[in-house]
Coordinates of C-alpha atoms and ligand atoms in Angstrom, one line a residue:
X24 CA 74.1 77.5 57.7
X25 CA 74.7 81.0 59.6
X26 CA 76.0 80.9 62.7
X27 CA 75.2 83.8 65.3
X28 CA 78.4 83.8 67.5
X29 CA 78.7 85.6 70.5
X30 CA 81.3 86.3 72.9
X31 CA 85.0 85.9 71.9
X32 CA 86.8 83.0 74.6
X33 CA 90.0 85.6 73.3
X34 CA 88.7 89.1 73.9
X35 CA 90.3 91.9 72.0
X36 CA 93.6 92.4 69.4
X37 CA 93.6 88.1 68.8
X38 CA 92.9 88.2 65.0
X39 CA 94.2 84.7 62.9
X40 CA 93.9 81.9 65.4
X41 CA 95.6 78.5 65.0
X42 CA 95.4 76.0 67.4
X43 CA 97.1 72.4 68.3
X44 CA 96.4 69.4 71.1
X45 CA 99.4 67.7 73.0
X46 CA 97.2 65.4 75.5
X47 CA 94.8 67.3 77.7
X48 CA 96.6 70.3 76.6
X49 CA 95.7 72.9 73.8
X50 CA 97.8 75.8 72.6
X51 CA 96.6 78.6 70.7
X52 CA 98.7 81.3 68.4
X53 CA 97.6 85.0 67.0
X54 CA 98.6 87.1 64.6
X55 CA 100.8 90.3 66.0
X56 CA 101.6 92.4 62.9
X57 CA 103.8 95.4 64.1
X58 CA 104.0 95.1 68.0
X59 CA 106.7 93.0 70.5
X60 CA 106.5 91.1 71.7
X61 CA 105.7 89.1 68.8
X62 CA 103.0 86.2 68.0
X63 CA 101.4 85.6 71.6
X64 CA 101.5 82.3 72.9
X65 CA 98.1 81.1 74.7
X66 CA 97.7 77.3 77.0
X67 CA 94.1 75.9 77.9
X68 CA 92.2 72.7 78.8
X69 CA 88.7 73.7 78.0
X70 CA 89.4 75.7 74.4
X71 CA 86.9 78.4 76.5
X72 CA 89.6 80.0 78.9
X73 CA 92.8 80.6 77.8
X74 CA 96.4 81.6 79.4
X75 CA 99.0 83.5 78.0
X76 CA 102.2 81.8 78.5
X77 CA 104.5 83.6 76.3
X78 CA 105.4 85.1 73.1
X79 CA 107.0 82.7 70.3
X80 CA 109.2 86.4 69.3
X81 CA 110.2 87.7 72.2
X82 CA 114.2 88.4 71.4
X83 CA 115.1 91.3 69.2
X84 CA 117.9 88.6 67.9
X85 CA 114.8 86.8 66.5
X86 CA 113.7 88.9 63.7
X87 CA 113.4 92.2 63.2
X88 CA 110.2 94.9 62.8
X89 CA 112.1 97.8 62.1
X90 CA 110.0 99.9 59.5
X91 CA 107.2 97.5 59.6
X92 CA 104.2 99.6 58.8
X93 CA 100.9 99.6 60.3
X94 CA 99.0 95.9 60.2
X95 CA 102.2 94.9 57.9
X96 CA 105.1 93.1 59.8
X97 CA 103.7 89.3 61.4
X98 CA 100.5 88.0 59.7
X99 CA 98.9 84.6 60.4
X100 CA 100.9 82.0 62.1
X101 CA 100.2 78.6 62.3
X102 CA 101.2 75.8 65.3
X103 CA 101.5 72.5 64.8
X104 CA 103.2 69.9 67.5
X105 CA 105.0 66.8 65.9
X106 CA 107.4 64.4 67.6
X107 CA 107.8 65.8 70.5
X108 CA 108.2 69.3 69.5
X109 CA 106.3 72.5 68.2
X110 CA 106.9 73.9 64.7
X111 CA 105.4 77.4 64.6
X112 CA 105.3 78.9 61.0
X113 CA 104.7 82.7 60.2
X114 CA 105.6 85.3 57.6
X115 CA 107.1 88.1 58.1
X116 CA 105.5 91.1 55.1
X117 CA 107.7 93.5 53.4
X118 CA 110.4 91.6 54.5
X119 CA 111.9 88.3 54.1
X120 CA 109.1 86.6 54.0
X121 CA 107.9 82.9 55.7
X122 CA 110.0 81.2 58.5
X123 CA 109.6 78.6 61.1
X124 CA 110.3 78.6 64.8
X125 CA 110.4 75.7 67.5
X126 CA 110.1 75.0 70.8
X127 CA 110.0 71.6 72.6
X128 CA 108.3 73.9 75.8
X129 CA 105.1 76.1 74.3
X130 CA 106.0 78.9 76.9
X131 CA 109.5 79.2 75.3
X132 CA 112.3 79.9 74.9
X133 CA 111.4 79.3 70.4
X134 CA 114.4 78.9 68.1
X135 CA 116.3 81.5 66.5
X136 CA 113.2 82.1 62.9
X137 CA 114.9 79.1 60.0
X138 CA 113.8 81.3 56.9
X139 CA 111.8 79.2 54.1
X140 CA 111.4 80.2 50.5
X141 CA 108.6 80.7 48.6
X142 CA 105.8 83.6 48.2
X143 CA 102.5 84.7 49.7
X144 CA 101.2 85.0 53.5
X145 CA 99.0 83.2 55.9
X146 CA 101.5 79.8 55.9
X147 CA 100.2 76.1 57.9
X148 CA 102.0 73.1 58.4
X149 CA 100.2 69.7 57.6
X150 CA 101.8 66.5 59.4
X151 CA 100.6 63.5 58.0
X152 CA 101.1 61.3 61.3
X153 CA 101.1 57.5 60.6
X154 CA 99.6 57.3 63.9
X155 CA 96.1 56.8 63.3
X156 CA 93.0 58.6 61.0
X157 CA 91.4 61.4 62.2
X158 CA 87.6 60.3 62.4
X159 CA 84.2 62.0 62.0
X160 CA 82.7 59.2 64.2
X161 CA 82.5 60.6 67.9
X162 CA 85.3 57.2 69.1
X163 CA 88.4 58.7 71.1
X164 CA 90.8 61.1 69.2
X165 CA 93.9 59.2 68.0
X166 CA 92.4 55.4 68.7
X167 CA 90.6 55.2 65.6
X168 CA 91.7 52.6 62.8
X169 CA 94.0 53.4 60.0
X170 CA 91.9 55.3 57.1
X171 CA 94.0 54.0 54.1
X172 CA 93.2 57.1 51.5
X173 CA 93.4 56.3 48.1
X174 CA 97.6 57.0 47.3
X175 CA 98.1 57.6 50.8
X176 CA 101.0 55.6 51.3
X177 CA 104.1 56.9 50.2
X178 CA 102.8 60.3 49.1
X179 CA 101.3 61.0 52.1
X180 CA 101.6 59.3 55.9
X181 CA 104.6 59.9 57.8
X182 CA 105.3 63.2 55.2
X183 CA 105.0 67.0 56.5
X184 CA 103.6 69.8 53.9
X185 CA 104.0 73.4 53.9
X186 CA 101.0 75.4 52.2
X187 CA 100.4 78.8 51.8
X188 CA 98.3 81.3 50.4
X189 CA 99.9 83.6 47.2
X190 CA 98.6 86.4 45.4
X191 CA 97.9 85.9 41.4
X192 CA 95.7 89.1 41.0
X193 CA 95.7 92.0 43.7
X194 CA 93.3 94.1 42.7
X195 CA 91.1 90.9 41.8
X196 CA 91.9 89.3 45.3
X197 CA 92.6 86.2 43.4
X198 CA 95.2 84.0 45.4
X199 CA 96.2 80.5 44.8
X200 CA 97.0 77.8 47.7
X201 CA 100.5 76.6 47.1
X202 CA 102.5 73.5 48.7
X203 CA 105.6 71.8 49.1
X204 CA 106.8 69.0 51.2
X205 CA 108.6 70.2 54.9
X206 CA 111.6 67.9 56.5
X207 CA 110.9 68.8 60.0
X208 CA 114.2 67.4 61.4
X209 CA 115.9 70.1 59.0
X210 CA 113.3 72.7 59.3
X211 CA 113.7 73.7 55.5
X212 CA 111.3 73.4 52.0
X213 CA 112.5 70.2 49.5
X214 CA 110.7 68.7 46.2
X215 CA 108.0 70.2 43.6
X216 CA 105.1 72.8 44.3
X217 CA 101.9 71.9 44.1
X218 CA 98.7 74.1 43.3
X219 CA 96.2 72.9 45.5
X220 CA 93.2 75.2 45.6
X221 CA 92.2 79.1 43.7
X222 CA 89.2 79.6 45.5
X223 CA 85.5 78.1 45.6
X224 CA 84.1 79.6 42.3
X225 CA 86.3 81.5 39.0
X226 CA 86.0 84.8 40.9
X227 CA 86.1 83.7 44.5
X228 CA 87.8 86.8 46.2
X229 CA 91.3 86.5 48.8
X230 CA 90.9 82.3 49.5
X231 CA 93.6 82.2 52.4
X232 CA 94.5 80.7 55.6
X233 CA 94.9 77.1 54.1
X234 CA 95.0 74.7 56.8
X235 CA 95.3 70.8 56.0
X236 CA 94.1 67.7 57.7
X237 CA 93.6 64.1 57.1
X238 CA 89.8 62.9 58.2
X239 CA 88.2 59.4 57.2
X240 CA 91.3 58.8 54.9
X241 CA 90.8 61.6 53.1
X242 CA 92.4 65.5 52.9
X243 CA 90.3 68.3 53.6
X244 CA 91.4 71.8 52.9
X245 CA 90.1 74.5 54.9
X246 CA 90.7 78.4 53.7
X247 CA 89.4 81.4 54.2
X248 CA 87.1 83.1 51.3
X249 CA 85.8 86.6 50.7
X250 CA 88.5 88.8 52.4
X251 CA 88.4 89.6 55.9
X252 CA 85.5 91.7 55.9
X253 CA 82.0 91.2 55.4
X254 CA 82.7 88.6 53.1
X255 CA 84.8 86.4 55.2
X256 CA 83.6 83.0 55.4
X257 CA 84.9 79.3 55.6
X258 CA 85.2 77.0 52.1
X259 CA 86.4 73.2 52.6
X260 CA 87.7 71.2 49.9
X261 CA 88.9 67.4 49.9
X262 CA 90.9 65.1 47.7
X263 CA 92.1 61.5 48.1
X264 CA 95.8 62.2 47.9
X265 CA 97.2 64.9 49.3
X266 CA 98.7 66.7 46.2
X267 CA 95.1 67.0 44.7
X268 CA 92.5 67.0 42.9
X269 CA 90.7 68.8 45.6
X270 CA 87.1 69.6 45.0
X271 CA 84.9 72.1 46.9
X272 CA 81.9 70.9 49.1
X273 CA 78.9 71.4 47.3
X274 CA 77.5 73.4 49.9
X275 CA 80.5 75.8 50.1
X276 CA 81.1 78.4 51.9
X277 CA 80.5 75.9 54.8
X278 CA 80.6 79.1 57.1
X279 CA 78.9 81.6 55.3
X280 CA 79.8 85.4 55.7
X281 CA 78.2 85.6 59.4
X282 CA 75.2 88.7 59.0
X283 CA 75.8 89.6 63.0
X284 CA 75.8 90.4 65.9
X285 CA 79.7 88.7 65.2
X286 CA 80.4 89.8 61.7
X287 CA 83.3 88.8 59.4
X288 CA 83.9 85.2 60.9
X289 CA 86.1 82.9 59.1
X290 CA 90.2 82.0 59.4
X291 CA 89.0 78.4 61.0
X292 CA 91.4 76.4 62.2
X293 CA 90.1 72.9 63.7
X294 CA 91.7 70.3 66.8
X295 CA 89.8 67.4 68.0
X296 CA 89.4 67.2 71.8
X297 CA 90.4 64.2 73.6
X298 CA 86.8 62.7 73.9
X299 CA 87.0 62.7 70.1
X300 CA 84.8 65.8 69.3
X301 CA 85.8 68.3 66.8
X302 CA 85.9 72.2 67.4
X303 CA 87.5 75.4 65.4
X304 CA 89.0 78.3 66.2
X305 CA 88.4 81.1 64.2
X306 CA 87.9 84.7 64.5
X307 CA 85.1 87.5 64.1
X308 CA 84.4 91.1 64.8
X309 CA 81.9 92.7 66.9
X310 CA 81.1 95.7 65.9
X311 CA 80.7 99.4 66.7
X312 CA 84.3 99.6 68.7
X313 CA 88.1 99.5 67.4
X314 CA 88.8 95.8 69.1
X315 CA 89.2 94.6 65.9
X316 CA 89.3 90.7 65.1
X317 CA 88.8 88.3 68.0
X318 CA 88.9 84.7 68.9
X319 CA 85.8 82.9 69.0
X320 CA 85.3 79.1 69.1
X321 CA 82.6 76.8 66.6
X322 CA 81.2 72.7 67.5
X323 CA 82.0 71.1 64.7
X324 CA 79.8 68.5 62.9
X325 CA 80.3 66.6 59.8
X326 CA 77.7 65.7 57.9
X327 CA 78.9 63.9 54.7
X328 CA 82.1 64.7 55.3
X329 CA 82.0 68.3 55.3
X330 CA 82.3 70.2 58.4
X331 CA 79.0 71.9 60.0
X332 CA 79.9 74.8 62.0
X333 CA 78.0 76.1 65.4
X334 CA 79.0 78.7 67.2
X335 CA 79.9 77.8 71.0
X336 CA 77.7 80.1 73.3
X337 CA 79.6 80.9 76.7
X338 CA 77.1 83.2 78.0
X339 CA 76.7 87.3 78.6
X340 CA 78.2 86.6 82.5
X341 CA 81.4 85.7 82.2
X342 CA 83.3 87.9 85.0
X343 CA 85.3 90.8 83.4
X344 CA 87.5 90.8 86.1
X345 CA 89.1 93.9 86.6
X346 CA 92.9 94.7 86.4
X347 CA 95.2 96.9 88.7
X348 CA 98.6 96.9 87.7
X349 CA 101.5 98.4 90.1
X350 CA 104.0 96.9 87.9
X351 CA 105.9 94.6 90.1
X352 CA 107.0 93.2 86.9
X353 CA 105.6 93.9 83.1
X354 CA 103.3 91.4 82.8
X355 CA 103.3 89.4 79.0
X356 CA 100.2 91.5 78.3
X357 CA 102.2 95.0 77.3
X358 CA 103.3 95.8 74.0
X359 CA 105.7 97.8 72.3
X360 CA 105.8 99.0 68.7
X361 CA 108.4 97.2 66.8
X362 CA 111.9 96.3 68.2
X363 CA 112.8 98.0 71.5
X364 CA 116.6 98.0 71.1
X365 CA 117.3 99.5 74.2
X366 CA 115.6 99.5 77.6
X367 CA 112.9 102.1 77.7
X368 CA 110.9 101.1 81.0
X369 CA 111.7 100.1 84.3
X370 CA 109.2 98.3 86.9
X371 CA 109.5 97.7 90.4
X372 CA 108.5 101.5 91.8
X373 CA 105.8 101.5 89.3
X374 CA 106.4 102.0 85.7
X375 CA 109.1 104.3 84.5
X376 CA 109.2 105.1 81.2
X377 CA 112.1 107.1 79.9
X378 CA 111.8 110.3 78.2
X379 CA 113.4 109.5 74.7
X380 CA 113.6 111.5 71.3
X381 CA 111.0 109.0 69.2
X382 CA 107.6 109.8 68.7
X383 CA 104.5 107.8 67.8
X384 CA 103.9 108.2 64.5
X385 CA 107.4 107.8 62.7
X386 CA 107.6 104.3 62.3
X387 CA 110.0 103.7 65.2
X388 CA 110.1 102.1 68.6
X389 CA 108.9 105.1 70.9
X390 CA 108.2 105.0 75.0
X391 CA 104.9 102.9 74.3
X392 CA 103.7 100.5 76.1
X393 CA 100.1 98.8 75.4
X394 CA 97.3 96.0 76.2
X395 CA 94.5 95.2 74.1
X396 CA 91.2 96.3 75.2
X397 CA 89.0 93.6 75.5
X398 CA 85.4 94.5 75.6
X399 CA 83.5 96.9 73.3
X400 CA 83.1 99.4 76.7
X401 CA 85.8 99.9 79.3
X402 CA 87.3 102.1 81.7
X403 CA 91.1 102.9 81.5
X404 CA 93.0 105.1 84.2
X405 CA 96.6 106.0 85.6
X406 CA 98.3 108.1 88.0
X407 CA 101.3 109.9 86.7
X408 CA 103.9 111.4 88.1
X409 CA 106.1 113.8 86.2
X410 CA 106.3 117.6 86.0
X411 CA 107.7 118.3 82.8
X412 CA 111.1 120.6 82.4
X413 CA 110.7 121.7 79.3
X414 CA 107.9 122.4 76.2
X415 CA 109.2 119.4 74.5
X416 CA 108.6 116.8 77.3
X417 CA 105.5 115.0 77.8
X418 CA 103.8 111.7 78.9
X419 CA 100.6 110.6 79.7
X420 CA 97.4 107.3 78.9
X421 CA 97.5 106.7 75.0
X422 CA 94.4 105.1 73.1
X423 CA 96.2 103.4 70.4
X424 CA 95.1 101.8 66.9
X425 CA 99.0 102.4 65.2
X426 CA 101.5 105.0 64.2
X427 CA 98.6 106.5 62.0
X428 CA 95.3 106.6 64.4
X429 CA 95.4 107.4 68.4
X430 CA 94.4 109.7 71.0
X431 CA 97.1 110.9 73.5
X432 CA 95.9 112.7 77.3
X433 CA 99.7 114.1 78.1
X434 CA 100.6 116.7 80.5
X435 CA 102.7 119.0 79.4
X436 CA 104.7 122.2 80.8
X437 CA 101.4 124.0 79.4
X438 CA 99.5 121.6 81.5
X439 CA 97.1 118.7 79.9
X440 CA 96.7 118.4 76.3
X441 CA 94.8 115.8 74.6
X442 CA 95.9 115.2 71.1
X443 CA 95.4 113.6 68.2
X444 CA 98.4 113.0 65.8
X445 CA 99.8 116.6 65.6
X446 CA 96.3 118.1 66.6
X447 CA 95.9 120.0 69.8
X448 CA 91.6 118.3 70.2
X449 CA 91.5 119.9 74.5
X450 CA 94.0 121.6 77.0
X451 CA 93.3 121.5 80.8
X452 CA 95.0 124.2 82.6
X453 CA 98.3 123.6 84.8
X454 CA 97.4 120.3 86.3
X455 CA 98.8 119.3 90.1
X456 CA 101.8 116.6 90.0
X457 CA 100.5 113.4 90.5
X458 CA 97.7 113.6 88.3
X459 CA 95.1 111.4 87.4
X460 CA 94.8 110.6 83.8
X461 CA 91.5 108.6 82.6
X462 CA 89.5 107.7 79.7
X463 CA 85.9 105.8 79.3
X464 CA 85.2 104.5 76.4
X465 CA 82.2 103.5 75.0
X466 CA 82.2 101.9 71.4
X467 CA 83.2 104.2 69.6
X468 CA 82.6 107.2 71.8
X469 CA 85.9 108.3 74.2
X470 CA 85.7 110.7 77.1
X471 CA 88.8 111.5 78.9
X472 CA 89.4 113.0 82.4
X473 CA 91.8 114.1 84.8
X474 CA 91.7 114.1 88.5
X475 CA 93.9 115.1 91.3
X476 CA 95.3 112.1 93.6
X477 CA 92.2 112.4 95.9
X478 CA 90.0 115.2 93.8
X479 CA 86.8 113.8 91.6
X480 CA 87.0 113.3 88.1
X481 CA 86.3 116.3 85.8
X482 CA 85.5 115.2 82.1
X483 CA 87.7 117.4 79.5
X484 CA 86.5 116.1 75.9
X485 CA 84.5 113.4 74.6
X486 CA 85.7 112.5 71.0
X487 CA 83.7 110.3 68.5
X488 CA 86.9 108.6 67.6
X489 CA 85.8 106.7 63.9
X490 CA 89.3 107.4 63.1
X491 CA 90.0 104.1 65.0
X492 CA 88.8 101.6 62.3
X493 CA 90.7 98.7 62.5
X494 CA 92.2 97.4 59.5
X495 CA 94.0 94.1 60.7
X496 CA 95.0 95.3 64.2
X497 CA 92.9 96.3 67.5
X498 CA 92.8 98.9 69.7
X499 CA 94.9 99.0 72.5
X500 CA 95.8 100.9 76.0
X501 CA 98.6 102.5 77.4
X502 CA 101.0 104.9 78.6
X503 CA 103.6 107.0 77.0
X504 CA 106.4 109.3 77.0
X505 CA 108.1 111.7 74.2
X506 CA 110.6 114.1 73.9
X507 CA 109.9 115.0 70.7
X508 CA 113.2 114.4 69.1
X509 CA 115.5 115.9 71.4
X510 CA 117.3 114.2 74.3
X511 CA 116.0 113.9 77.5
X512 CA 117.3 112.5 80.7
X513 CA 114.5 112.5 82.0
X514 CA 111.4 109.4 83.0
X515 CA 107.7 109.8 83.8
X516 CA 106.4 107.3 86.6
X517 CA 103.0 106.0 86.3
X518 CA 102.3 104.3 89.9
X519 CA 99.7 102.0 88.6
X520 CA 97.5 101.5 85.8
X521 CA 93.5 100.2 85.9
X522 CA 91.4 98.6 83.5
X523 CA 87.5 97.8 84.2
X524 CA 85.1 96.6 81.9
X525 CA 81.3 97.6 83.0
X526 CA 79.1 95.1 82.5
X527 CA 76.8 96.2 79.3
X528 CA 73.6 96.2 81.1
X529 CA 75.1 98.5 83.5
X530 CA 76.6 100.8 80.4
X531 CA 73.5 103.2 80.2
X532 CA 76.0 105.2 77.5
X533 CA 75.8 102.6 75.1
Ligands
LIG25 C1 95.8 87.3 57.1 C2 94.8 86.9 56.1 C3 93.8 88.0 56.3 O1 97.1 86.9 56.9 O2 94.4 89.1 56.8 O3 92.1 88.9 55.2 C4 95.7 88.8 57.0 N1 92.7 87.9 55.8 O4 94.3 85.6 56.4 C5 96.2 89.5 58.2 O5 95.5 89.1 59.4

């Protein structure tokens, strides 16, 4: 089946979803890569509207994403709740590799990251509770009877696996699933691996994102298949025992790569609602803007066990509401680029940002701050005050995919200059201090503007920005300062920051 999904319920830079249930509760991690705070943290009853309540990274003594390059650093992470407790398993690329946080409270404060061995990317957790199958049937999740899977006792119930996807073959994109039995309590790896899965067919491309589940007494294996592209798509496997054999569903892939409007849907992750209905997570690209990969939600079916997918429609209407921020405090919302190790920004009178020597674009931690933009089309704006002392000072509203692709509207002792990388794209002349610093995009297409405090908006350059093609990241708004590697003593203040998304049937530039 092909499923025509719509609207994300996680709009924007939300790529690699995992959810978990506790009761009436359901929480809901993403993938990060190079920004702080790290691996966002989101609460909701419905699985539709969701609340970020934290971050699981949010202390540089946690880990570190110095040098992490662009769409490197934190890939998928998993969340699982057992006993009372969350067990939150990532990897961190380039460096050392897979770890495991915990929290008993979902908002934080996590643990100091418990490093595990082993290879690969895109790790999941699997607790075999004895407390009840999980069931196809529609009866109440948790009060169904005990499914007794062939060999299930003592290899399996009351056990907790680690699995995780390995690379064989990188040009190829052949990957094995790999697994090893987790002791919770001690939050480290212990006995034999065990190859679980290499894919649907002999040349299936990049099978990932294993997650593992115990339905009708038997396991089901869930990965991703086909890369993260056009070809992602969903491929289930099961086996009686939860070592293996597991063979494919003969209709695999059971999601099959989506053909639009939502392209490249796949990364499931499934949780059963308390009424006993089943639902997955998963994310998908629209196209024709630099968002990126976004969270969507599927109904799940079974139908002879294997799970039918249907996307969840929530509509064209939901309210975009917009946001004004006077930064009374930095909301959860604004990223940095790696690990700030010293305080850049101050709130309170606005945001202050402080004129510091790094620079986007060298792999460090500069004066960034940043928020996903959530819809294809949106309006982003500032006021800034600053008059610059010298040629090498400057701040202004950044448009940023990474270090490598953005678009910076800065003023400048030479006035306003809108760059990208080291290229001078416009110049305004001298500009009055505050100024007004905007940009519309729409898809693709970005015109910025200046204003003065009470003057109209005049357009200065409209730039077909294609450079902004996401690879695992998502475009993302902000502000900015640089003193372009010399010291500076000086801070811009933006007084507030806006962010409206136009409705698409009133986006006549679309
Ligand atoms: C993620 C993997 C993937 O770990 O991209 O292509 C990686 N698919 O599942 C980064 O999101």
């Amino acid at each position: 089946m092909s499923a025509s999904f719509d609207e994300p319920v996680l709009p924007g830079f939300r790529p690699d979803p995992s959810v978990c249930r506790v009761g009436a509760d359901y929480y809901l991690v993403t993938s990060s890569f190079e920004w702080f705070p790290g691996l966002p943290v989101f609460h909701s009853r419905d699985l539709v509207h969701w609340r970020r309540i934290g971050s699981a990274l949010d202390r540089p003594s946690q880990l570190d994403l110095d040098g992490c390059g662009p769409s490197r650093g934190l890939f998928a992470p998993t969340i699982r709740h057992h006993d009372g407790e969350f067990h939150l398993v990532c990897t961190l690329m380039d460096g050392p590799g897979h770890f495991v946080v915990t929290a008993t409270d979902p908002a934080g404060p996590w643990s100091e990251p418990r490093w595990l061995e082993g290879d690969g990317f895109d790790p999941s957790l699997f607790f075999d509770d004895g407390d009840g199958d999980h069931s196809t049937r529609g009866d109440r999740a948790g009060e169904s009877g005990e499914g007794e899977g062939e060999g299930g006792e003592g290899e399996g119930r009351g056990r907790a696996w680690f699995t995780a996807a390995r690379v064989l073959d990188e040009a190829a994109g052949r990957t094995e699933i790999w697994m090893r039995e987790y002791l919770p309590r001690e939050r480290r790896l212990t006995g034999p691996e065990h190859v679980l899965w290499s894919g649907s067919r002999a040349d299936a491309r990049w099978p990932e994102a294993p997650h593992l589940y115990r339905i009708d007494g038997s396991y089901l294996l869930l990965t991703a298949e086909g890369g993260t592209e056009a070809g992602h798509s969903v491929v289930a496997a099961r086996a009686p025992r939860v070592t293996g054999p597991y063979e494919g569903a003969r209709g695999n892939p059971v999601l099959p790569p989506a053909t639009g409007p939502v392209t490249c849907t796949g990364h499931a992750d499934l949780v059963r609602t308390p009424e006993g209905d089943w639902r997955a997570v998963l994310l998908g690209v629209r196209p024709g803007s630099a968002i990126g990969r976004e969270t969507f939600l599927a109904g799940v079916t079974w139908s002879d066990g294997w799970p039918v997918f249907s996307p969840v429609a929530l509509g064209d209407d939901r309210p975009r509401p917009p946001l004004h921020d006077d930064f009374a405090v930095l909301s959860a919302d604004w990223s940095c680029l790696r690990t700030p190790r010293v305080p850049f920004w101050t709130t309170g009178d606005g945001l202050r940002l402080r004129l510091r020597p790094e620079r986007l674009g060298e792999r460090g931690s500069p004066s960034l701050l940043v928020r996903p933009q959530e819809q294809p089309d949106c309006d982003a704006s500032t006021e800034l005050h600053f008059a610059p002392a010298a040629p090498y000072e400057e701040a202004g509203l950044a448009v940023v995919l990474d270090d490598d692709a953005h678009l910076l509207l800065v003023r400048t002792t030479e006035g306003l200059v809108l760059r990208r990388g080291p290229d001078v794209l416009a110049r305004a002349g001298l500009s009055p201090d505050p100024v007004r610093l905007g940009v519309r995009v729409r898809g693709l297409t970005h015109t910025f503007a200046h204003a003065g405090p009470d003057g109209a908006w005049r357009d200065l350059a409209t730039v077909e920005a294609v450079f902004l093609t996401p690879l695992f990241t998502g475009v993302q708004v902000g502000l900015y300062a640089t003193s372009h590697g010399r010291p500076s003593t000086r801070d811009a203040r933006f007084a507030w920051f806006d962010l409206r998304y136009p409705h698409p049937r009133d986006s006549p530039g679309r």
